[in-house]
Amino acid sequence: DQQVKQNSPSLSVQEGRISILNCDYTNSMFDYFLWYKKYPAEGPTFLISISSIKDKNEDGRFTVFLNKSAKHLSLHIVPSQPGDSAVYFCAAKRRGGSQGNLIFGKGTKLSVKP
Amino acid sequence: DAGITQSPRHKVTETGTPVTLRCHQTENHRYMYWYRQDPGHGLRLIHYSYGVKDTDKGEVSDGYSVSRSKTEDFLLTLESATSSQTSVYFCAIRGTSGSADTQYFGPGTRLTVL
């Protein structure tokens, strides 16, 4: 049973426009959410995170929105740049999970076209 | 840069042979993790460690064992490699203090089992 779902395997966006990547979760015990970016032949890189006590977190061009009632989070990239082309993974941590284990979605491949 | 290295970076082996992958970190992190990444599956936790000689199973631990005899090294062993273990393997460490819920990844090891 998939607890973190990224239903769009791929997304294509024009340079300069907004990219919106979506993630849904089923476990109401998740209290911390993260986004990672991964380039080919490299390890995932931490991008941005949000605690369940917040509904928005912003870092430069990247903003994560959390809608707890819908169990949905999204990553907005504005403006999108060709260097943002990568696979983006959503991840979640369960409340009380002392080992810090993360559950990952399957990823969304973003292509930003010049 | 979380000071994580993985070795080897690439390996080709034959079915039935033992394989050991090494993860090395230089910043004295307590928690370390091994993941595998496969198309259509995202990142899945194999094993994790919460201290020297303290390890536990993750989601996909069958066919894998781990050892941690020193803080800086976390070894993943495939006792008898199978073709289904062809994958990219990532090691991660857990951040400390303000980023205690964030994991940081190494560059990965691409393993091919023929």
Tab-separated table of C-alpha atoms in Angstrom:
chain	number	residue	atom	x	y	z
A	1	ASP	CA	0.000	0.000	0.000
A	2	GLN	CA	1.545	3.226	-1.188
A	3	GLN	CA	1.459	5.846	1.548
A	4	VAL	CA	3.036	8.642	-0.495
A	5	LYS	CA	1.815	9.037	-4.044
A	6	GLN	CA	3.092	11.115	-6.917
A	7	ASN	CA	0.531	10.422	-9.582
A	8	SER	CA	2.212	12.280	-12.413
A	9	PRO	CA	5.295	10.420	-13.695
A	10	SER	CA	6.300	13.404	-15.799
A	11	LEU	CA	5.673	17.107	-16.312
A	12	SER	CA	6.811	19.432	-19.072
A	13	VAL	CA	6.932	23.205	-18.571
A	14	GLN	CA	8.182	26.158	-20.565
A	15	GLU	CA	11.105	28.137	-19.171
A	16	GLY	CA	9.930	31.082	-17.114
A	17	ARG	CA	6.552	29.556	-16.306
A	18	ILE	CA	5.446	27.947	-13.057
A	19	SER	CA	6.048	24.254	-12.360
A	20	ILE	CA	3.651	22.579	-9.947
A	21	LEU	CA	4.503	19.121	-8.666
A	22	ASN	CA	1.929	17.290	-6.613
A	23	CYS	CA	2.054	14.690	-3.870
A	24	ASP	CA	-0.717	12.933	-1.962
A	25	TYR	CA	-0.410	10.910	1.217
A	26	THR	CA	-2.674	8.546	3.084
A	27	ASN	CA	-1.183	8.361	6.572
A	28	SER	CA	-2.489	11.063	8.908
A	29	MET	CA	0.421	10.319	11.259
A	30	PHE	CA	2.908	12.013	8.917
A	31	ASP	CA	4.193	15.220	10.499
A	32	TYR	CA	7.060	16.295	8.260
A	33	PHE	CA	7.321	16.435	4.498
A	34	LEU	CA	10.292	16.928	2.214
A	35	TRP	CA	11.065	17.406	-1.449
A	36	TYR	CA	14.213	16.104	-3.068
A	37	LYS	CA	15.618	16.758	-6.516
A	38	LYS	CA	17.611	14.155	-8.370
A	39	TYR	CA	19.775	14.537	-11.439
A	40	PRO	CA	20.864	11.448	-13.427
A	41	ALA	CA	23.858	9.623	-11.950
A	42	GLU	CA	23.731	11.696	-8.758
A	43	GLY	CA	22.242	11.213	-5.322
A	44	PRO	CA	18.991	12.950	-4.332
A	45	THR	CA	19.492	16.488	-3.065
A	46	PHE	CA	17.335	17.977	-0.335
A	47	LEU	CA	15.303	20.889	-1.663
A	48	ILE	CA	12.731	22.105	0.834
A	49	SER	CA	10.612	20.790	3.685
A	50	ILE	CA	7.524	21.632	5.698
A	51	SER	CA	6.243	20.686	9.105
A	52	SER	CA	2.624	19.655	9.503
A	53	ILE	CA	2.028	22.671	11.757
A	54	LYS	CA	2.535	24.953	8.763
A	55	ASP	CA	0.745	25.294	5.459
A	56	LYS	CA	3.436	27.033	3.449
A	57	ASN	CA	7.195	27.244	3.326
A	58	GLU	CA	9.161	29.317	0.856
A	59	ASP	CA	12.799	29.298	-0.174
A	60	GLY	CA	13.681	31.476	-3.120
A	61	ARG	CA	11.980	30.141	-6.244
A	62	PHE	CA	10.637	27.121	-4.379
A	63	THR	CA	7.456	27.048	-2.305
A	64	VAL	CA	5.826	24.034	-0.715
A	65	PHE	CA	2.153	24.113	0.196
A	66	LEU	CA	0.535	21.651	2.591
A	67	ASN	CA	-3.199	20.961	2.730
A	68	LYS	CA	-3.683	18.626	5.666
A	69	SER	CA	-7.408	18.180	5.242
A	70	ALA	CA	-6.855	16.951	1.686
A	71	LYS	CA	-3.624	15.123	2.602
A	72	HIS	CA	-1.979	16.892	-0.286
A	73	LEU	CA	1.204	18.860	-0.779
A	74	SER	CA	2.601	20.625	-3.778
A	75	LEU	CA	5.904	22.111	-4.823
A	76	HIS	CA	5.825	25.319	-6.856
A	77	ILE	CA	8.852	26.458	-8.819
A	78	VAL	CA	8.671	30.017	-10.111
A	79	PRO	CA	10.127	30.859	-12.542
A	80	SER	CA	11.143	27.491	-13.918
A	81	GLN	CA	14.612	27.197	-15.394
A	82	PRO	CA	16.153	24.535	-17.655
A	83	GLY	CA	18.467	23.564	-14.775
A	84	ASP	CA	15.391	22.546	-12.787
A	85	SER	CA	14.928	19.585	-15.142
A	86	ALA	CA	15.266	16.573	-12.843
A	87	VAL	CA	13.265	13.941	-11.012
A	88	TYR	CA	11.520	15.278	-7.914
A	89	PHE	CA	10.684	13.016	-4.992
A	90	CYS	CA	8.214	13.764	-2.261
A	91	ALA	CA	8.922	12.163	1.142
A	92	ALA	CA	7.185	12.006	4.511
A	93	LYS	CA	8.117	11.179	8.102
A	94	ARG	CA	5.759	9.658	10.612
A	95	ARG	CA	5.076	11.423	13.911
A	96	GLY	CA	6.880	9.693	16.735
A	97	GLY	CA	9.193	7.869	14.377
A	98	SER	CA	12.353	8.113	16.428
A	99	GLN	CA	14.527	6.562	13.732
A	100	GLY	CA	13.681	9.289	11.254
A	101	ASN	CA	12.646	6.879	8.531
A	102	LEU	CA	11.224	8.512	5.428
A	103	ILE	CA	8.623	7.182	3.000
A	104	PHE	CA	9.189	8.276	-0.585
A	105	GLY	CA	6.903	8.703	-3.545
A	106	LYS	CA	7.851	7.279	-6.931
A	107	GLY	CA	8.970	10.607	-8.320
A	108	THR	CA	7.951	13.057	-11.037
A	109	LYS	CA	10.291	13.850	-13.918
A	110	LEU	CA	10.231	17.564	-14.656
A	111	SER	CA	11.388	18.841	-18.034
A	112	VAL	CA	11.796	22.589	-18.436
A	113	LYS	CA	12.043	23.561	-22.076
A	114	PRO	CA	13.952	26.691	-23.164
B	1	ASP	CA	27.720	18.374	1.097
B	2	ALA	CA	27.156	15.936	3.975
B	3	GLY	CA	30.567	14.299	3.560
B	4	ILE	CA	29.196	10.993	2.305
B	5	THR	CA	31.079	8.757	-0.071
B	6	GLN	CA	30.055	5.414	-1.507
B	7	SER	CA	32.238	2.704	-2.968
B	8	PRO	CA	32.364	1.300	-5.473
B	9	ARG	CA	30.421	3.681	-7.678
B	10	HIS	CA	29.773	0.993	-10.266
B	11	LYS	CA	29.907	-2.762	-10.032
B	12	VAL	CA	29.009	-5.636	-12.317
B	13	THR	CA	28.820	-9.073	-10.762
B	14	GLU	CA	27.363	-12.482	-11.438
B	15	THR	CA	24.395	-14.179	-9.874
B	16	GLY	CA	25.282	-16.032	-6.702
B	17	THR	CA	28.359	-13.998	-5.793
B	18	PRO	CA	28.610	-11.982	-2.579
B	19	VAL	CA	28.777	-8.205	-2.885
B	20	THR	CA	29.556	-5.551	-0.280
B	21	LEU	CA	28.853	-1.879	-0.750
B	22	ARG	CA	30.415	0.687	1.520
B	23	CYS	CA	29.108	3.989	2.789
B	24	HIS	CA	31.523	6.307	4.537
B	25	GLN	CA	30.727	9.560	6.338
B	26	THR	CA	33.072	12.029	7.928
B	27	GLU	CA	30.781	14.028	10.211
B	28	ASN	CA	30.008	11.555	13.009
B	29	HIS	CA	26.316	11.192	12.198
B	30	ARG	CA	24.507	8.642	14.326
B	31	TYR	CA	21.827	7.573	11.848
B	32	MET	CA	22.645	6.020	8.476
B	33	TYR	CA	20.371	4.450	5.877
B	34	TRP	CA	20.571	2.258	2.783
B	35	TYR	CA	18.036	2.694	-0.025
B	36	ARG	CA	17.578	1.227	-3.436
B	37	GLN	CA	16.101	3.109	-6.352
B	38	ASP	CA	14.307	1.338	-9.159
B	39	PRO	CA	12.193	2.685	-12.026
B	40	GLY	CA	8.571	2.919	-10.954
B	41	HIS	CA	9.404	2.429	-7.272
B	42	GLY	CA	11.112	5.560	-6.095
B	43	LEU	CA	13.429	5.120	-3.114
B	44	ARG	CA	12.852	2.181	-0.801
B	45	LEU	CA	14.538	1.668	2.551
B	46	ILE	CA	16.591	-1.528	2.879
B	47	HIS	CA	18.207	-1.213	6.326
B	48	TYR	CA	19.145	1.539	8.695
B	49	SER	CA	21.462	2.056	11.627
B	50	TYR	CA	21.009	4.177	14.745
B	51	GLY	CA	24.478	3.646	16.147
B	52	VAL	CA	27.492	1.368	16.163
B	53	LYS	CA	26.257	-2.225	16.043
B	54	ASP	CA	22.632	-1.000	16.118
B	55	THR	CA	20.762	-1.791	12.929
B	56	ASP	CA	17.242	-2.638	11.857
B	57	LYS	CA	15.306	-3.707	8.791
B	58	GLY	CA	13.522	-1.469	6.364
B	59	GLU	CA	10.837	-2.091	3.785
B	60	VAL	CA	12.851	-4.304	1.400
B	61	SER	CA	15.445	-6.061	3.570
B	62	ASP	CA	15.168	-9.615	2.214
B	63	GLY	CA	18.451	-10.744	0.683
B	64	TYR	CA	20.460	-7.964	2.337
B	65	SER	CA	22.448	-7.652	5.532
B	66	VAL	CA	24.266	-4.690	7.051
B	67	SER	CA	26.990	-4.013	9.535
B	68	ARG	CA	28.231	-0.972	11.364
B	69	SER	CA	31.353	-1.541	13.400
B	70	LYS	CA	32.451	2.106	13.286
B	71	THR	CA	30.418	5.306	13.310
B	72	GLU	CA	31.761	6.373	9.951
B	73	ASP	CA	31.137	3.168	7.968
B	74	PHE	CA	27.877	1.418	7.094
B	75	LEU	CA	28.231	-1.697	4.940
B	76	LEU	CA	25.523	-3.313	2.831
B	77	THR	CA	26.066	-6.956	1.880
B	78	LEU	CA	24.285	-9.067	-0.672
B	79	GLU	CA	25.192	-12.577	0.473
B	80	SER	CA	24.273	-14.152	-2.864
B	81	ALA	CA	23.399	-11.585	-5.486
B	82	THR	CA	20.367	-12.106	-7.718
B	83	SER	CA	19.300	-10.294	-10.875
B	84	SER	CA	16.420	-8.688	-8.960
B	85	GLN	CA	19.038	-6.833	-6.912
B	86	THR	CA	20.247	-4.949	-9.966
B	87	SER	CA	19.596	-1.396	-8.876
B	88	VAL	CA	21.092	1.890	-7.813
B	89	TYR	CA	21.923	1.948	-4.121
B	90	PHE	CA	22.017	5.124	-2.079
B	91	CYS	CA	23.327	5.701	1.387
B	92	ALA	CA	21.983	8.548	3.496
B	93	ILE	CA	22.653	10.176	6.828
B	94	ARG	CA	20.221	11.962	9.082
B	95	GLY	CA	20.801	15.590	9.773
B	96	THR	CA	21.341	16.967	13.230
B	97	SER	CA	19.863	19.798	15.313
B	98	GLY	CA	17.630	21.978	13.153
B	99	SER	CA	17.626	19.522	10.269
B	100	ALA	CA	17.131	16.363	12.312
B	101	ASP	CA	14.267	15.181	10.112
B	102	THR	CA	16.167	15.646	6.874
B	103	GLN	CA	18.274	12.987	5.229
B	104	TYR	CA	21.251	13.703	3.016
B	105	PHE	CA	22.311	11.278	0.344
B	106	GLY	CA	25.532	9.963	-1.079
B	107	PRO	CA	26.266	9.770	-4.809
B	108	GLY	CA	25.037	6.195	-5.239
B	109	THR	CA	26.367	2.827	-6.413
B	110	ARG	CA	25.066	1.309	-9.627
B	111	LEU	CA	25.033	-2.475	-9.255
B	112	THR	CA	24.376	-4.836	-12.126
B	113	VAL	CA	23.878	-8.533	-11.419
B	114	LEU	CA	24.196	-10.702	-14.533
